[in-house]
mmCIF file of C-alpha atoms and ligand atoms in Angstrom:
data_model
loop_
_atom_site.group_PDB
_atom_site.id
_atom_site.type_symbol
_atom_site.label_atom_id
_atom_site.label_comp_id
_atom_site.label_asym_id
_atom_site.label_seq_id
_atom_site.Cartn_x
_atom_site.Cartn_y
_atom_site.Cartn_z
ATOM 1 C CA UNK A 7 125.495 64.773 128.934
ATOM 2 C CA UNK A 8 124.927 66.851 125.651
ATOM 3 C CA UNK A 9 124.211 70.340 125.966
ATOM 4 C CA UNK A 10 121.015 71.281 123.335
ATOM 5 C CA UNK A 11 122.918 74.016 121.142
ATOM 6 C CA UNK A 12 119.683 74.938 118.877
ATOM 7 C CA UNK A 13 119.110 78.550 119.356
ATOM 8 C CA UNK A 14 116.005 79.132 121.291
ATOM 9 C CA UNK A 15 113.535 81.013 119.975
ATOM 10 C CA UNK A 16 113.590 84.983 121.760
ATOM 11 C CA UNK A 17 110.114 84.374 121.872
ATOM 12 C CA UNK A 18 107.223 82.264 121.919
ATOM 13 C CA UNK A 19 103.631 82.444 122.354
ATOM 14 C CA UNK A 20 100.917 79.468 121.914
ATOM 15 C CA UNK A 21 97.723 79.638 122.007
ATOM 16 C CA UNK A 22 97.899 83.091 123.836
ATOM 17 C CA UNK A 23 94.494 84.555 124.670
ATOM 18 C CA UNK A 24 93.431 87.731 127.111
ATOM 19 C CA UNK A 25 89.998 88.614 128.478
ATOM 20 C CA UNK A 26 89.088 90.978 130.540
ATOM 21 C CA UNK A 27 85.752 89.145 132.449
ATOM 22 C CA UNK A 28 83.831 88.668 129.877
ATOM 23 C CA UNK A 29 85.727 90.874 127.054
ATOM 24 C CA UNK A 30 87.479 88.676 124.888
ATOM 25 C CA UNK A 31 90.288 91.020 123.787
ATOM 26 C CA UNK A 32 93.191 88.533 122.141
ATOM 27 C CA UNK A 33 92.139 85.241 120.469
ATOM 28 C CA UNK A 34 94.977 82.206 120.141
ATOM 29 C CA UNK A 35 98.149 84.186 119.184
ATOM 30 C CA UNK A 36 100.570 81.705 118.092
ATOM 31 C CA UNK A 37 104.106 83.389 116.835
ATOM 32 C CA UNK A 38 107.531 82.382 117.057
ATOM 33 C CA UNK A 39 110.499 84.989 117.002
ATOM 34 C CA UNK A 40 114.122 84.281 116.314
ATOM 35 C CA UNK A 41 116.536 86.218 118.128
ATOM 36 C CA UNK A 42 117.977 89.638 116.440
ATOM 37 C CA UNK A 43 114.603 89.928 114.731
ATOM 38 C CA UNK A 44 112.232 93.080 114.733
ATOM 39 C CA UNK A 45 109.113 92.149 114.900
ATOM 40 C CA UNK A 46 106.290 94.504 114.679
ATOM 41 C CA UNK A 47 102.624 94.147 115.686
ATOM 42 C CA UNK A 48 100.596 95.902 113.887
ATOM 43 C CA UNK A 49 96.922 97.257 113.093
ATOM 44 C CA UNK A 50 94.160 99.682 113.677
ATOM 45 C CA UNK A 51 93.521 101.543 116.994
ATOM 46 C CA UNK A 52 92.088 99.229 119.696
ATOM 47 C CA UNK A 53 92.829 95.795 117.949
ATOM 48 C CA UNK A 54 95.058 94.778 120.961
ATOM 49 C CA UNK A 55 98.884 95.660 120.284
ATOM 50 C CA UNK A 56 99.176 96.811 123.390
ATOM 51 C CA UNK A 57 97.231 94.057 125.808
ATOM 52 C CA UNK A 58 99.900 91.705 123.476
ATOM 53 C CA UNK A 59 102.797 93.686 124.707
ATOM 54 C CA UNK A 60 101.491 93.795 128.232
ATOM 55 C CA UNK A 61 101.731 89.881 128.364
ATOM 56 C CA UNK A 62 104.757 89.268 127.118
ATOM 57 C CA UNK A 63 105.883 92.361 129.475
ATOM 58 C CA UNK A 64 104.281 90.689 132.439
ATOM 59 C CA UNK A 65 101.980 93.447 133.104
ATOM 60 C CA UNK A 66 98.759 92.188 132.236
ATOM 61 C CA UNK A 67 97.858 88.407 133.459
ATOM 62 C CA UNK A 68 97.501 85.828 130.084
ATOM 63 C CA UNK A 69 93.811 84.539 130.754
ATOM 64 C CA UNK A 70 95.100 80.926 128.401
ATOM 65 C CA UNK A 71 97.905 80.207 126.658
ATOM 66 C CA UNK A 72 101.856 79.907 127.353
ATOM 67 C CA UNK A 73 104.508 82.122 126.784
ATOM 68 C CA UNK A 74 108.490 81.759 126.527
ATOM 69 C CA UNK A 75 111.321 84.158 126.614
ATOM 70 C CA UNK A 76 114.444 82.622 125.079
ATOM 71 C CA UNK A 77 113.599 79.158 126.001
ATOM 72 C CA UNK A 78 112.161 79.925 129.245
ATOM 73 C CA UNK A 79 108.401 79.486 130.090
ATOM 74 C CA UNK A 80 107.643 82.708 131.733
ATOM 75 C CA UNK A 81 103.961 82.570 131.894
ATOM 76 C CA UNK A 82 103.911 82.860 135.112
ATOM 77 C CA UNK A 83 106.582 85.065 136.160
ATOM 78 C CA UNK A 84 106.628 88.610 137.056
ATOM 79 C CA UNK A 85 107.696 91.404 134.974
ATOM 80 C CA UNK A 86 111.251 91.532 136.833
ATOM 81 C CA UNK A 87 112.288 88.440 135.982
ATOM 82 C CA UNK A 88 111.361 88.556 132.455
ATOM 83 C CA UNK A 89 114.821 90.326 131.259
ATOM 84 C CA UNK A 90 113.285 92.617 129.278
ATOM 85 C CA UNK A 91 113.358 96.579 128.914
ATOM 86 C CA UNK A 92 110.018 98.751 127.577
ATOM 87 C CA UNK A 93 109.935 101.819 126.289
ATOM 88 C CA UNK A 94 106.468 103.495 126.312
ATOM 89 C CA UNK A 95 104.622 105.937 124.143
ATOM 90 C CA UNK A 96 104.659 108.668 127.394
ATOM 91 C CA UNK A 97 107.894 107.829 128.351
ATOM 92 C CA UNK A 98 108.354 109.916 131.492
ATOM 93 C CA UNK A 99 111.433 110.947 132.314
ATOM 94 C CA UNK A 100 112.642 112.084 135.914
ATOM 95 C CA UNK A 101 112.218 115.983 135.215
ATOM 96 C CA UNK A 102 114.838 116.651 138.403
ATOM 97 C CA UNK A 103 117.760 113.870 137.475
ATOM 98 C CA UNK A 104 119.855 114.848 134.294
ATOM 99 C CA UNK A 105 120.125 112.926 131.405
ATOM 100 C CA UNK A 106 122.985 111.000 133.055
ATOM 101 C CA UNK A 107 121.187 109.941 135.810
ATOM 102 C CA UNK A 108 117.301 109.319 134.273
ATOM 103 C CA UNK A 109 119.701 106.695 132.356
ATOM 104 C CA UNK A 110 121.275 105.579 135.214
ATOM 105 C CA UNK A 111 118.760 105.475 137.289
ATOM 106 C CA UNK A 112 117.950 101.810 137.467
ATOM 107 C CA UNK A 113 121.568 100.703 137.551
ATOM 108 C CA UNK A 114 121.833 103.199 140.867
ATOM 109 C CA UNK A 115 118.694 101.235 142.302
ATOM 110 C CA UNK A 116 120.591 98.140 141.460
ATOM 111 C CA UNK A 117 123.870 98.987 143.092
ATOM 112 C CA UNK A 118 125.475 98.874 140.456
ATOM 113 C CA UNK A 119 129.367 100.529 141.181
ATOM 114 C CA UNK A 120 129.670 103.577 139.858
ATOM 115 C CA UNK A 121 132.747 103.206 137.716
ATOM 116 C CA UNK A 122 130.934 100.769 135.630
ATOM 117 C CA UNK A 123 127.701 102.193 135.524
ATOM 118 C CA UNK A 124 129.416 105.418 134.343
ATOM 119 C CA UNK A 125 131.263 103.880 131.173
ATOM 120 C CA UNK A 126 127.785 102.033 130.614
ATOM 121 C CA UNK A 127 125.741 105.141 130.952
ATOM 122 C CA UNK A 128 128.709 107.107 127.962
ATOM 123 C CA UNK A 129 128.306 103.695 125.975
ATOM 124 C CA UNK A 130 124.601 104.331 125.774
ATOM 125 C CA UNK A 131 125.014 108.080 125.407
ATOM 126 C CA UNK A 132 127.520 107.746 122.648
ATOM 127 C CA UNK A 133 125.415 104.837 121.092
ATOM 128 C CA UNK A 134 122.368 107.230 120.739
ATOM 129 C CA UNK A 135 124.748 110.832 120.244
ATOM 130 C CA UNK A 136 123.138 112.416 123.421
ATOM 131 C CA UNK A 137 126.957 112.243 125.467
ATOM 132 C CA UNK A 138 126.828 116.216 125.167
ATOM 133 C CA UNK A 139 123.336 116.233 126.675
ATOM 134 C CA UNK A 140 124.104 113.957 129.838
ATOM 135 C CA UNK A 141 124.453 117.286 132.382
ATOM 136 C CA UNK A 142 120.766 118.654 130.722
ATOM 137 C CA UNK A 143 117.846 118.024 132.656
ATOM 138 C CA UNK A 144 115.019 116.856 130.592
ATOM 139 C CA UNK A 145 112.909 120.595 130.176
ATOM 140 C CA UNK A 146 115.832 121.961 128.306
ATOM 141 C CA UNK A 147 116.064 118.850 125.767
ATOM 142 C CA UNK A 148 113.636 118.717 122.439
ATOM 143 C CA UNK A 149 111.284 115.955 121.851
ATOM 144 C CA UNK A 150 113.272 114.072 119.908
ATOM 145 C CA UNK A 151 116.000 113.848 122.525
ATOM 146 C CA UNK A 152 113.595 113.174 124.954
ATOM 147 C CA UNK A 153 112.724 110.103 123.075
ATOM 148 C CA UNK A 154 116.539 109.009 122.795
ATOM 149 C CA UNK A 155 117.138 109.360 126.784
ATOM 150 C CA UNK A 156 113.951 106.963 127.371
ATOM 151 C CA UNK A 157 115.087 104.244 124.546
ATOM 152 C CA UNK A 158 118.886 105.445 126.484
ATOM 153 C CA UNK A 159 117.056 103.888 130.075
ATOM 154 C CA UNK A 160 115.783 100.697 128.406
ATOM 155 C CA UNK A 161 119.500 100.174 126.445
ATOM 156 C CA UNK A 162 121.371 100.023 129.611
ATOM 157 C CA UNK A 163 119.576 97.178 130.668
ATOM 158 C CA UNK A 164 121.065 95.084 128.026
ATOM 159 C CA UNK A 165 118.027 92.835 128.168
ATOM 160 C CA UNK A 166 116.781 89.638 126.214
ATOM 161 C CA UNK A 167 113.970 91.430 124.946
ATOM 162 C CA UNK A 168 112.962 94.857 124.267
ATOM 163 C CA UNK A 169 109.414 95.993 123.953
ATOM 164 C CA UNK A 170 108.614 99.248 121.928
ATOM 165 C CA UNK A 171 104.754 100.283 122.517
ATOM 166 C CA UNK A 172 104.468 103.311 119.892
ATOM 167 C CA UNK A 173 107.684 104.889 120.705
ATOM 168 C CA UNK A 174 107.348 107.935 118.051
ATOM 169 C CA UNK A 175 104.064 108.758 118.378
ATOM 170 C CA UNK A 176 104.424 111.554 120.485
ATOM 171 C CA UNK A 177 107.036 112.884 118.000
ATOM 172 C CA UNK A 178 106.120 115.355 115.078
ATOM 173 C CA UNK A 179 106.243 114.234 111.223
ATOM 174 C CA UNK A 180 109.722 114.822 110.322
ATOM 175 C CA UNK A 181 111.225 113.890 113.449
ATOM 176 C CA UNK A 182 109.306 110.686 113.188
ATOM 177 C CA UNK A 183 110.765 109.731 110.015
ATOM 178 C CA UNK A 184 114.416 110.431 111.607
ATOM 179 C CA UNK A 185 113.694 108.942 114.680
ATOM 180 C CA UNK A 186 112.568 105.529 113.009
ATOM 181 C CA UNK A 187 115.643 105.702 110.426
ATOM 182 C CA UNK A 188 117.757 105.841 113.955
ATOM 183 C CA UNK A 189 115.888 102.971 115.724
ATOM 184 C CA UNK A 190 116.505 100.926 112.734
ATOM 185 C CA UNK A 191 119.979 101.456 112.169
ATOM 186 C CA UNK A 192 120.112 101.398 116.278
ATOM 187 C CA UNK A 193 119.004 97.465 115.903
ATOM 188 C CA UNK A 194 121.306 96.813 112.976
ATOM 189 C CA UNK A 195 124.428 97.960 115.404
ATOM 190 C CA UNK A 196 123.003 95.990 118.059
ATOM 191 C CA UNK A 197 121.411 93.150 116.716
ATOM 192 C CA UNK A 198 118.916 93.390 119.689
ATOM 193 C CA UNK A 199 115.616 91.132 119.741
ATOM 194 C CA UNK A 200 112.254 93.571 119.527
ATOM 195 C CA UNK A 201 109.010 93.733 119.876
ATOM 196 C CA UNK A 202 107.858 97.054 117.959
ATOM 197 C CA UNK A 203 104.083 97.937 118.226
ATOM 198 C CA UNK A 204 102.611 100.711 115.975
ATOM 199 C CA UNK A 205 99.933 101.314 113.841
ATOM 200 C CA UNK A 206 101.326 102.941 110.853
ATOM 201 C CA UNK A 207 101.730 100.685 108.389
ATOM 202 C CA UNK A 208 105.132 102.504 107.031
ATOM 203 C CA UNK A 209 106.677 102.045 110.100
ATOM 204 C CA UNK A 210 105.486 98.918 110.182
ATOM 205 C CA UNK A 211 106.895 98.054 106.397
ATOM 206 C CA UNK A 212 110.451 100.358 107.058
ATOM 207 C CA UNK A 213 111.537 98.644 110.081
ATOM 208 C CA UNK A 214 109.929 94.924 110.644
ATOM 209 C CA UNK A 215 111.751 91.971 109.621
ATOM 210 C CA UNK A 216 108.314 90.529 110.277
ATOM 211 C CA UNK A 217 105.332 92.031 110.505
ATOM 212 C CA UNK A 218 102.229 90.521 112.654
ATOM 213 C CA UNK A 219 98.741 92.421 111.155
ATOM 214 C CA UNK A 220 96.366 92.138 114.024
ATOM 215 C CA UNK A 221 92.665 93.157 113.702
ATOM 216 C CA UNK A 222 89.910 92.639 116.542
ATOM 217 C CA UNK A 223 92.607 90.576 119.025
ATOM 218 C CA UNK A 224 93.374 87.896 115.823
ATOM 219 C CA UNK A 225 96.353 87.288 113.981
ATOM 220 C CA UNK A 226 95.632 88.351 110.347
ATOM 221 C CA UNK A 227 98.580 87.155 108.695
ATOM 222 C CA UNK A 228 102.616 86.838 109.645
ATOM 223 C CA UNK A 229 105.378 87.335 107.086
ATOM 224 C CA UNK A 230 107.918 89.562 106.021
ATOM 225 C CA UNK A 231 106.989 93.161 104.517
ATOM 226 C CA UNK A 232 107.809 92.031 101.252
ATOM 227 C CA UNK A 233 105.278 88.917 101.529
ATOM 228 C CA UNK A 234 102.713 90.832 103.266
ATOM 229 C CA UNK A 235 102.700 93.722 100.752
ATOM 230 C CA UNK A 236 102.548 91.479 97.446
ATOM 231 C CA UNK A 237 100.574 88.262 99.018
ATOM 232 C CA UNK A 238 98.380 90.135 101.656
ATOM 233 C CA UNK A 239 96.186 86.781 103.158
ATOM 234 C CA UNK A 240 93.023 88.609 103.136
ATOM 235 C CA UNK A 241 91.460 91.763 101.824
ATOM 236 C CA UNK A 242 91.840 93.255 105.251
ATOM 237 C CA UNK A 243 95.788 93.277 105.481
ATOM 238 C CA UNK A 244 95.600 94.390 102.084
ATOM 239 C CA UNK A 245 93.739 97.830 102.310
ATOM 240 C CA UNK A 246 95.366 97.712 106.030
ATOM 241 C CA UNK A 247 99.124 97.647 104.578
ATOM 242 C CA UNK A 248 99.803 100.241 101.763
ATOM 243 C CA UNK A 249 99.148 103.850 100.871
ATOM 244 C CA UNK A 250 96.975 104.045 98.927
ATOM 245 C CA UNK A 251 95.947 100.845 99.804
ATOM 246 C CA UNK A 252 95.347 97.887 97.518
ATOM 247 C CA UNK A 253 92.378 98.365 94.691
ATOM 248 C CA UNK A 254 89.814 95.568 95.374
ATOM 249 C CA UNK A 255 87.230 95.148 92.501
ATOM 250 C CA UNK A 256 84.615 92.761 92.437
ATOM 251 C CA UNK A 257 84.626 90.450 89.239
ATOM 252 C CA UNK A 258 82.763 87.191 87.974
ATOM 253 C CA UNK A 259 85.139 83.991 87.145
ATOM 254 C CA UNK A 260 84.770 82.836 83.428
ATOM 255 C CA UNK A 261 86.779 80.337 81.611
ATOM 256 C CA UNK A 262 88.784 82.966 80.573
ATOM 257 C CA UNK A 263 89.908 84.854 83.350
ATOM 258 C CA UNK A 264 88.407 87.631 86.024
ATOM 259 C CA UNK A 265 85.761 89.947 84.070
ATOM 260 C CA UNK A 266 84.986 93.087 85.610
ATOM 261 C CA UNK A 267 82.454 96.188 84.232
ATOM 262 C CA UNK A 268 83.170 94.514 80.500
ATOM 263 C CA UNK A 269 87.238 94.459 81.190
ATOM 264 C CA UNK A 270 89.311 90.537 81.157
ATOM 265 C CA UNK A 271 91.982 90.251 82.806
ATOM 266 C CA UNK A 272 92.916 86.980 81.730
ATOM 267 C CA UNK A 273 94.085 83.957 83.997
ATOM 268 C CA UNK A 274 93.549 80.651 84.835
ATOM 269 C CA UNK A 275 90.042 79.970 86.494
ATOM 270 C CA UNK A 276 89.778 76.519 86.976
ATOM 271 C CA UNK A 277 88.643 75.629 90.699
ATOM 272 C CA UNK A 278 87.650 79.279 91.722
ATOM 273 C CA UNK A 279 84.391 80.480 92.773
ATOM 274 C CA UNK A 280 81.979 82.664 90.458
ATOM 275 C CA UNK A 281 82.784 85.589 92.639
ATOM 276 C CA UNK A 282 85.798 87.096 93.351
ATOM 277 C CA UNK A 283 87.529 90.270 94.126
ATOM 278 C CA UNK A 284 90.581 91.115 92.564
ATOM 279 C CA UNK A 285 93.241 93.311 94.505
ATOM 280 C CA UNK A 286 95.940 95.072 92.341
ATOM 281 C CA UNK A 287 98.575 97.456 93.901
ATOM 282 C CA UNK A 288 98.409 101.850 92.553
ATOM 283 C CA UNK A 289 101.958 100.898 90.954
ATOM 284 C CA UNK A 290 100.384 97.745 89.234
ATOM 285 C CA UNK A 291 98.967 100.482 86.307
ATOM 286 C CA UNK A 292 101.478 101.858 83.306
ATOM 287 C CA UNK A 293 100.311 104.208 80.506
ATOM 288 C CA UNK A 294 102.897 101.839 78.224
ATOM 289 C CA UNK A 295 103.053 98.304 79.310
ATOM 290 C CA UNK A 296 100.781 95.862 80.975
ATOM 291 C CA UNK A 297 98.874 93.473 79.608
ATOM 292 C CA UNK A 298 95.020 94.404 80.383
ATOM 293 C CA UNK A 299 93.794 97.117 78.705
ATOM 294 C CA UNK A 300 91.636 99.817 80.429
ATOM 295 C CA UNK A 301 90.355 102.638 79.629
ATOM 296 C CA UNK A 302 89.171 105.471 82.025
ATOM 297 C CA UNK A 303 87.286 108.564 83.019
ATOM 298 C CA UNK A 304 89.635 110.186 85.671
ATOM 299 C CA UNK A 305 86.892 111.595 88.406
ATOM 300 C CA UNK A 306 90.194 113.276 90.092
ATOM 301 C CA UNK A 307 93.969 113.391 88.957
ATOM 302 C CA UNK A 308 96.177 113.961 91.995
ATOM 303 C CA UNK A 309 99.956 115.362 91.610
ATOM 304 C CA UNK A 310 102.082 114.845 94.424
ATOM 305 C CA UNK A 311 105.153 115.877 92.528
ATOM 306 C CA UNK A 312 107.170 112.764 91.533
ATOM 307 C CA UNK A 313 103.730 110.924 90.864
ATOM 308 C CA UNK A 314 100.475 111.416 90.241
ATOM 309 C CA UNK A 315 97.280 109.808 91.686
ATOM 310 C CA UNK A 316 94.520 108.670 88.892
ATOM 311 C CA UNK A 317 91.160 108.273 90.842
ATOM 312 C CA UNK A 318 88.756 106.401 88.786
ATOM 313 C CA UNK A 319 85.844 103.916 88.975
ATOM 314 C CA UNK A 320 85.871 99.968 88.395
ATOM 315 C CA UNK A 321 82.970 98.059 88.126
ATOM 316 C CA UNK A 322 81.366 100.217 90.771
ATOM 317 C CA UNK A 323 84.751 100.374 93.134
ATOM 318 C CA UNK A 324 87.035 103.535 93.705
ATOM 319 C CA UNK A 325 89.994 102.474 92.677
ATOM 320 C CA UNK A 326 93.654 104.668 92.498
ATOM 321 C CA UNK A 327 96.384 103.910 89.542
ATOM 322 C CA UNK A 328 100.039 105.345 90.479
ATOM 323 C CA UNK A 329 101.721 106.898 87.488
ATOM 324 C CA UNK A 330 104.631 109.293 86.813
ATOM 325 C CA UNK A 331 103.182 112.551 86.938
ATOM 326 C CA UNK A 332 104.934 113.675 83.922
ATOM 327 C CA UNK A 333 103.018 111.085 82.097
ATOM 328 C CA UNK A 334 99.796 112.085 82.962
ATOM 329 C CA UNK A 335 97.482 115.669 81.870
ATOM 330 C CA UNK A 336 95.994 117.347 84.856
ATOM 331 C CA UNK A 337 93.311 117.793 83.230
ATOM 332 C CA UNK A 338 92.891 114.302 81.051
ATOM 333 C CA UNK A 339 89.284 113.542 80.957
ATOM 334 C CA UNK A 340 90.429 110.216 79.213
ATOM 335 C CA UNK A 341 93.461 107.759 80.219
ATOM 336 C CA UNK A 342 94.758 104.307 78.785
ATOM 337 C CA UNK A 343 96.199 102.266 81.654
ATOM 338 C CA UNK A 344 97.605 99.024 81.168
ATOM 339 C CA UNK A 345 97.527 96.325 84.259
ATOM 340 C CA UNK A 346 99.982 94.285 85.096
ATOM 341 C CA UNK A 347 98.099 91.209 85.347
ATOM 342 C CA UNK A 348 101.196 88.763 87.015
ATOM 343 C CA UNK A 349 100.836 91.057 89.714
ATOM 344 C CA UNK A 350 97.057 90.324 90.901
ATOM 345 C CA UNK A 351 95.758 89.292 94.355
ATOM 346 C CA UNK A 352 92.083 87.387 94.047
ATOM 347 C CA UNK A 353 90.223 87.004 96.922
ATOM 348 C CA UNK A 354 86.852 84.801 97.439
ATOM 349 C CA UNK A 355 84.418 87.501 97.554
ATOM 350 C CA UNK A 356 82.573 85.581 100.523
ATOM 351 C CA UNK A 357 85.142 85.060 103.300
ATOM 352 C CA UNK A 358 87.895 87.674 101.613
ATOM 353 C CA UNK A 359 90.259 85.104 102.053
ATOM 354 C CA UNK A 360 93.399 85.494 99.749
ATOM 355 C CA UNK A 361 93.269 82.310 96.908
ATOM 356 C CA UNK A 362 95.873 83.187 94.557
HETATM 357 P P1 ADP B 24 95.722 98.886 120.827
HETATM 358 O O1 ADP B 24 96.980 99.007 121.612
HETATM 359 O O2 ADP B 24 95.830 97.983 119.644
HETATM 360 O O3 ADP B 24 95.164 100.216 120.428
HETATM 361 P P2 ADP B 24 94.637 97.803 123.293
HETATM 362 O O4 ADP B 24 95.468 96.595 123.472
HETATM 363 O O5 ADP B 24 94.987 98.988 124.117
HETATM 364 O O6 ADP B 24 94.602 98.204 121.738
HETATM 365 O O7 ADP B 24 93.119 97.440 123.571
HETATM 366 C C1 ADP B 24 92.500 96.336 122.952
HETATM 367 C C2 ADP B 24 91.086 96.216 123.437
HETATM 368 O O8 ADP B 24 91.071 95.835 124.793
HETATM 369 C C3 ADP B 24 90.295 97.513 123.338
HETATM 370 O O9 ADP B 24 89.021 97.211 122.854
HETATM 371 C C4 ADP B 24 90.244 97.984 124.777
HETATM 372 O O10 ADP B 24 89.077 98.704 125.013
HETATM 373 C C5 ADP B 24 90.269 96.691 125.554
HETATM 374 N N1 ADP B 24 90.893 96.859 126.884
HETATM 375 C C6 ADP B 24 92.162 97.241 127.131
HETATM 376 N N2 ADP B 24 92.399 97.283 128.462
HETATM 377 C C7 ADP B 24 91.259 96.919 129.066
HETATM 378 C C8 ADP B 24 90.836 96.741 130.445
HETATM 379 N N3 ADP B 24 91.688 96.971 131.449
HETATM 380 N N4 ADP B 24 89.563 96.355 130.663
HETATM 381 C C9 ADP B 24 88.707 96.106 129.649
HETATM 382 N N5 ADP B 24 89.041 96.231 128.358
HETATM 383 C C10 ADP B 24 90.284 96.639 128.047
HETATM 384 MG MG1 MG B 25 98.093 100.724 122.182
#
């Protein structure tokens, strides 16, 4: 007999869907998930990151739908025999054990010996450069090392899958930022699979391979950063993903191209509907080189040192053009941007629905 040697995906869900009685809360989420990929759910505040995570944790029941865990159906299997580690938001740690032992601590339960569970506590330690913390107990340790002993507990486990449910949220600004550089370099050392949910769309962008946008419990679009920040599928991942988000501005089809408030930005038209909105990206707008011409009444010029933010109105929509800020007059009352037409999302003005 042949052993099947095609990797297995580290996850799978089909057709997964979650109520709670009558509170429909995740609709049909199909996705696929090699192993050593980061994938990150993402999307606004209550749109069901979290119920998803729950599932394919085992802590919530999956109302319809399947589920697999490197190969295995687990749809019906308690959390414990998922192989998988989580590492919350409020990540409580033990506030009498020390470092040492809050990362030991399930090992311990597990009887694992001690020699070994000591050189795999000092592996951990050293992995996330907390070994000189591993006599502290957790009140005399910042946030931010706080946060490294919890992701410390789930690392020991060495499990198939981990699950990340807003790790850094708790964190301030700056330590964010480091924190999330770590985590990311952290899954390039260990080529771990993950499951990242968040809903800031930088994190999102700086540390997905792909990136799931999820809004109201449905899958919005899957891809990688790249493809979801220049081909959003819909004008909702595109305002969603981005800052500042994408310019949409309603325009009319002619045979020409796109015309909005008296402004063509040529293309080819054939087979679109009369109404459309186009979506172009702050950076999409030059003072030199583009190849639609615009010309516009700043109604507020931001400077936010390297660049600066032109706020103006198209066609009736806000819209925000990106420039160097040493290319642009505080206090302009006029500017001639150029657009880079190649670069254009248009989107059926009906459904919103990305068509080229
Ligand atoms: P997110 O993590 O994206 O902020 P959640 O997954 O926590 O969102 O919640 C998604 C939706 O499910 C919300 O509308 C929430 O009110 C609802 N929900 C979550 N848990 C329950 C529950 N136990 N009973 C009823 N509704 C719930
Ligand atoms: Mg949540």
């Amino acid at each position: 007999m042949a052993f099947d040697t095609t990797p297995q995906p580290a996850l799978q869900a089909d057709n997964l869907n979650k109520s709670y009685g009558a509170v429909d809360v995740l609709h049909d989420i199909t996705l696929t998930m090699a192993e050593g990929e980061f994938l990150v759910l993402v999307g606004p505040s209550g749109c069901g990151k979290s119920t998803l995570l729950n599932c394919i944790a085992g802590l919530e029941e999956i109302t319809k739908g399947t589920l697999h865990i490197g190969g295995r159906d687990v749809t019906q299997e308690p959390p414990k025999d998922r192989d998988i580690a989580m590492v919350f938001q409020s990540y409580a740690l033990y506030p009498t054990m020390t470092v040492g032992e809050n990362i030991g601590f399930g090992m311990k339960i597990r009887k694992v010996p001690k020699a070994e569970m000591d050189a795999k506590i000092m592996d951990v330690a050293t992995l996330l450069q907390i070994e000189h913390l591993l006599d502290r107990q957790p009140s005399q340790l910042s946030g931010g090392q706080r946060q490294r002993v919890a992701m410390g507990r789930a690392l020991v486990r060495d499990p198939k899958l981990f699950l990340f449910d807003e790790p850094l949220s708790n964190l301030d600004a700056k330590l964010r930022v480091e924190m999330r550089a770590e985590i990311k370099r952290l899954h390039q050392r260990i080529n771990a699979s993950i499951v990242y949910v968040t809903h800031d769309q930088i994190e999102a962008m700086t540390l997905a391979s792909r990136i799931v946008v999820l809004k109201d419990g449905y899958v919005q679009q899957i891809g990688t950063p790249a493809e979801i920040y220049a081909r959003p599928a819909n004008t909702f991942v595109a305002e969603f993903m981005g800052s500042p988000p994408m310019n949409i501005v309603p325009a009319e089809t002619t045979a020409d191209g796109y015309l909005a408030d008296g402004t063509l930005v040529p293309a080819d038209t054939t087979e679109k509907p009369a109404k459309v909105l186009i979506g172009c990206r702050p950076e999409h707008f030059s003072v030199q080189t583009g190849d639609v011409a615009l010309q516009v009444a700043p109604t507020l010029i931001e400077n936010t040192g390297a660049d600066a933010y032109v706020n103006f109105v198209w066609n009736g929509n806000p819209v925000t053009a990106r420039l160097p800020a040493a290319s642009v007059e505080m206090d302009q009352p006029s500017i001639d941007l150029r657009l880079d037409g190649q670069a254009l999302c248009v989107f059926d003005a009906d459904t919103g629905a990305l068509i080229s």
